[in-house]
Coordinates of C-alpha atoms in Angstrom, one line a residue:
X1 CA -37.3 -83.6 21.5
X2 CA -33.9 -83.1 22.9
X3 CA -31.6 -84.4 25.7
X4 CA -31.9 -82.3 28.8
X5 CA -28.8 -81.1 30.5
X6 CA -31.0 -79.5 33.2
X7 CA -34.7 -78.7 33.6
X8 CA -36.1 -77.7 30.2
X9 CA -32.6 -77.0 28.9
X10 CA -30.0 -78.6 26.6
X11 CA -26.4 -77.9 25.8
X12 CA -26.8 -79.3 22.4
X13 CA -26.3 -76.3 20.1
X14 CA -28.5 -77.6 17.3
X15 CA -31.4 -77.8 19.7
X16 CA -31.1 -74.6 21.9
X17 CA -31.1 -70.9 21.6
X18 CA -27.6 -71.0 20.0
X19 CA -29.4 -72.5 17.0
X20 CA -32.0 -69.7 17.0
X21 CA -29.2 -67.1 17.1
X22 CA -27.4 -68.8 14.3
X23 CA -30.5 -68.9 12.1
X24 CA -31.1 -65.2 12.9
X25 CA -27.5 -64.3 12.1
X26 CA -27.5 -66.3 8.9
X27 CA -30.7 -64.6 7.8
X28 CA -29.3 -61.1 8.5
X29 CA -26.0 -62.0 6.7
X30 CA -28.0 -63.3 3.7
X31 CA -29.7 -59.9 3.7
X32 CA -26.4 -58.1 3.6
X33 CA -26.2 -57.2 7.3
X34 CA -22.9 -58.1 8.9
X35 CA -23.2 -60.3 12.1
X36 CA -20.9 -61.4 14.9
X37 CA -22.6 -64.4 16.6
X38 CA -21.1 -65.1 20.0
X39 CA -21.8 -68.6 21.3
X40 CA -20.4 -68.4 24.7
X41 CA -22.6 -70.0 27.3
X42 CA -22.6 -67.1 29.8
X43 CA -25.3 -68.8 31.9
X44 CA -23.8 -72.3 32.4
X45 CA -23.4 -74.0 34.7
X46 CA -25.3 -71.4 36.6
X47 CA -27.5 -68.4 35.8
X48 CA -25.9 -66.5 38.8
X49 CA -23.4 -64.1 37.3
X50 CA -24.5 -64.7 33.7
X51 CA -24.9 -60.9 32.9
X52 CA -21.6 -60.1 34.5
X53 CA -20.0 -62.8 32.3
X54 CA -21.8 -61.5 29.3
X55 CA -20.7 -57.9 30.1
X56 CA -17.1 -59.0 29.8
X57 CA -17.6 -60.4 26.4
X58 CA -19.7 -57.5 25.1
X59 CA -17.0 -55.0 26.2
X60 CA -14.4 -57.0 24.4
X61 CA -16.4 -56.9 21.2
X62 CA -17.1 -53.2 21.5
X63 CA -13.4 -52.4 21.9
X64 CA -12.7 -54.4 18.7
X65 CA -15.8 -53.2 16.8
X66 CA -16.8 -49.8 18.1
X67 CA -19.3 -49.2 15.2
X68 CA -21.6 -52.1 16.2
X69 CA -25.1 -50.8 15.9
X70 CA -27.3 -53.5 17.2
X71 CA -26.6 -55.8 20.1
X72 CA -29.2 -58.7 20.5
X73 CA -29.3 -61.0 23.6
X74 CA -31.4 -63.9 22.3
X75 CA -33.5 -65.7 25.0
X76 CA -36.6 -67.7 25.3
X77 CA -39.1 -67.2 28.1
X78 CA -39.5 -69.9 30.7
X79 CA -42.5 -70.0 33.1
X80 CA -43.9 -73.0 34.8
X81 CA -47.6 -73.4 34.6
X82 CA -49.7 -74.7 37.5
X83 CA -49.3 -78.4 36.3
X84 CA -45.5 -78.0 35.7
X85 CA -45.9 -77.4 32.0
X86 CA -43.9 -74.7 30.3
X87 CA -45.4 -71.5 28.8
X88 CA -46.2 -71.9 25.1
X89 CA -46.5 -68.8 22.9
X90 CA -48.7 -68.7 19.8
X91 CA -47.9 -66.4 16.8
X92 CA -48.1 -66.9 13.1
X93 CA -45.7 -66.0 10.3
X94 CA -47.1 -66.2 6.8
X95 CA -50.0 -68.4 8.1
X96 CA -47.6 -70.8 9.8
X97 CA -47.7 -71.4 13.5
X98 CA -44.6 -69.7 15.1
X99 CA -43.3 -68.6 18.4
X100 CA -44.1 -65.1 19.5
X101 CA -41.4 -62.5 19.9
X102 CA -41.0 -60.1 22.8
X103 CA -38.6 -57.2 23.2
X104 CA -37.2 -56.6 26.7
X105 CA -35.7 -53.2 27.5
X106 CA -33.7 -52.4 30.5
X107 CA -34.0 -49.1 32.4
X108 CA -32.3 -47.2 35.2
X109 CA -35.0 -47.8 37.7
X110 CA -32.7 -49.4 40.2
X111 CA -30.6 -46.2 40.2
X112 CA -27.8 -47.6 38.0
X113 CA -26.4 -45.1 35.6
X114 CA -28.1 -45.7 32.2
X115 CA -28.7 -42.5 30.3
X116 CA -30.5 -42.9 27.0
X117 CA -32.3 -46.2 27.8
X118 CA -35.2 -44.7 26.0
X119 CA -33.3 -45.1 22.7
X120 CA -33.6 -48.8 23.2
X121 CA -37.3 -48.5 24.0
X122 CA -37.7 -46.6 20.7
X123 CA -36.0 -49.4 18.8
X124 CA -38.0 -52.1 20.5
X125 CA -41.3 -50.2 19.7
X126 CA -40.3 -49.7 16.0
X127 CA -39.4 -53.4 15.6
X128 CA -42.6 -54.5 17.3
X129 CA -44.6 -52.2 15.1
X130 CA -43.0 -53.5 12.0
X131 CA -43.5 -57.2 13.0
X132 CA -47.2 -56.5 13.8
X133 CA -47.7 -54.9 10.3
X134 CA -46.5 -58.0 8.5
X135 CA -47.6 -60.7 10.9
X136 CA -50.3 -59.5 13.4
X137 CA -50.1 -61.3 16.7
X138 CA -46.4 -62.2 16.3
X139 CA -45.3 -60.1 19.2
X140 CA -46.0 -59.9 22.8
X141 CA -45.9 -56.4 24.5
X142 CA -42.6 -54.7 24.9
X143 CA -41.5 -55.3 28.5
X144 CA -39.6 -52.7 30.6
X145 CA -37.4 -54.0 33.3
X146 CA -35.8 -52.1 36.1
X147 CA -32.3 -53.5 35.5
X148 CA -29.9 -52.7 32.7
X149 CA -29.0 -56.1 31.5
X150 CA -25.8 -54.7 29.8
X151 CA -28.0 -52.6 27.5
X152 CA -26.2 -49.5 28.9
X153 CA -23.0 -50.4 27.0
X154 CA -24.2 -49.1 23.7
X155 CA -27.5 -47.8 22.1
X156 CA -29.3 -50.4 20.0
X157 CA -29.2 -53.1 22.6
X158 CA -32.2 -55.4 23.3
X159 CA -33.1 -58.7 24.8
X160 CA -35.3 -60.6 22.3
X161 CA -37.4 -63.4 23.8
X162 CA -37.9 -65.8 20.9
X163 CA -40.8 -67.9 22.1
X164 CA -40.8 -69.9 25.3
X165 CA -39.6 -73.2 26.7
X166 CA -43.0 -74.8 25.7
X167 CA -42.5 -73.9 22.0
X168 CA -41.1 -76.1 19.3
X169 CA -37.7 -75.2 17.8
X170 CA -39.1 -74.9 14.3
X171 CA -41.6 -72.2 15.6
X172 CA -38.8 -70.3 17.2
X173 CA -36.7 -70.5 14.0
X174 CA -39.7 -69.2 11.9
X175 CA -40.0 -66.2 14.3
X176 CA -36.3 -65.6 14.2
X177 CA -36.5 -65.2 10.4
X178 CA -39.4 -62.8 10.7
X179 CA -37.3 -60.8 13.1
X180 CA -34.4 -60.6 10.7
X181 CA -36.7 -59.2 8.0
X182 CA -37.9 -56.5 10.4
X183 CA -34.3 -55.5 11.2
X184 CA -33.6 -55.2 7.4
X185 CA -36.7 -53.0 6.9
X186 CA -35.6 -50.8 9.9
X187 CA -32.0 -50.7 8.6
X188 CA -33.0 -49.8 5.1
X189 CA -35.2 -47.0 6.5
X190 CA -32.4 -45.6 8.5
X191 CA -30.1 -45.6 5.5
X192 CA -32.6 -43.9 3.2
X193 CA -33.5 -41.0 5.4

């Protein structure tokens, strides 16, 4: 339960995607991976222009920290059902009910310059495979989109859909921790060969 600031949405950072991002960031830092967690609400009060707003923020970070290797845009899916209910995802982590994860990869299908988008696709497929090895059914299929979603700014960029608006926060947090473990496995593999 949370206080809605708009339809299926709250500005309370303890109850929204900022909390999921914080838990993910904390888990990565506890595993020895440095994190910058930006909490700017790029999509408030309107979704219109949110990627343009986020682009400015990302460019500023990349100027200050040009060695960033992984940029994650943390989302949750939102889709109304026929009766007005929200989509619920169903995964498990260690036998506990969790949200499912879905990697979204932008492409250059609209004609916007985006060489190397396939690197992000490769990253998404690797992370999905790792997650499925440890917790089968935790992921939804990788989704390719025709827009760039700022992923053209640097390799190692993904949108990660952590569950959906119908999921419980605790389920999303469990999935975020599983995602952090997969990132660690991938990072350790990259550093060992």
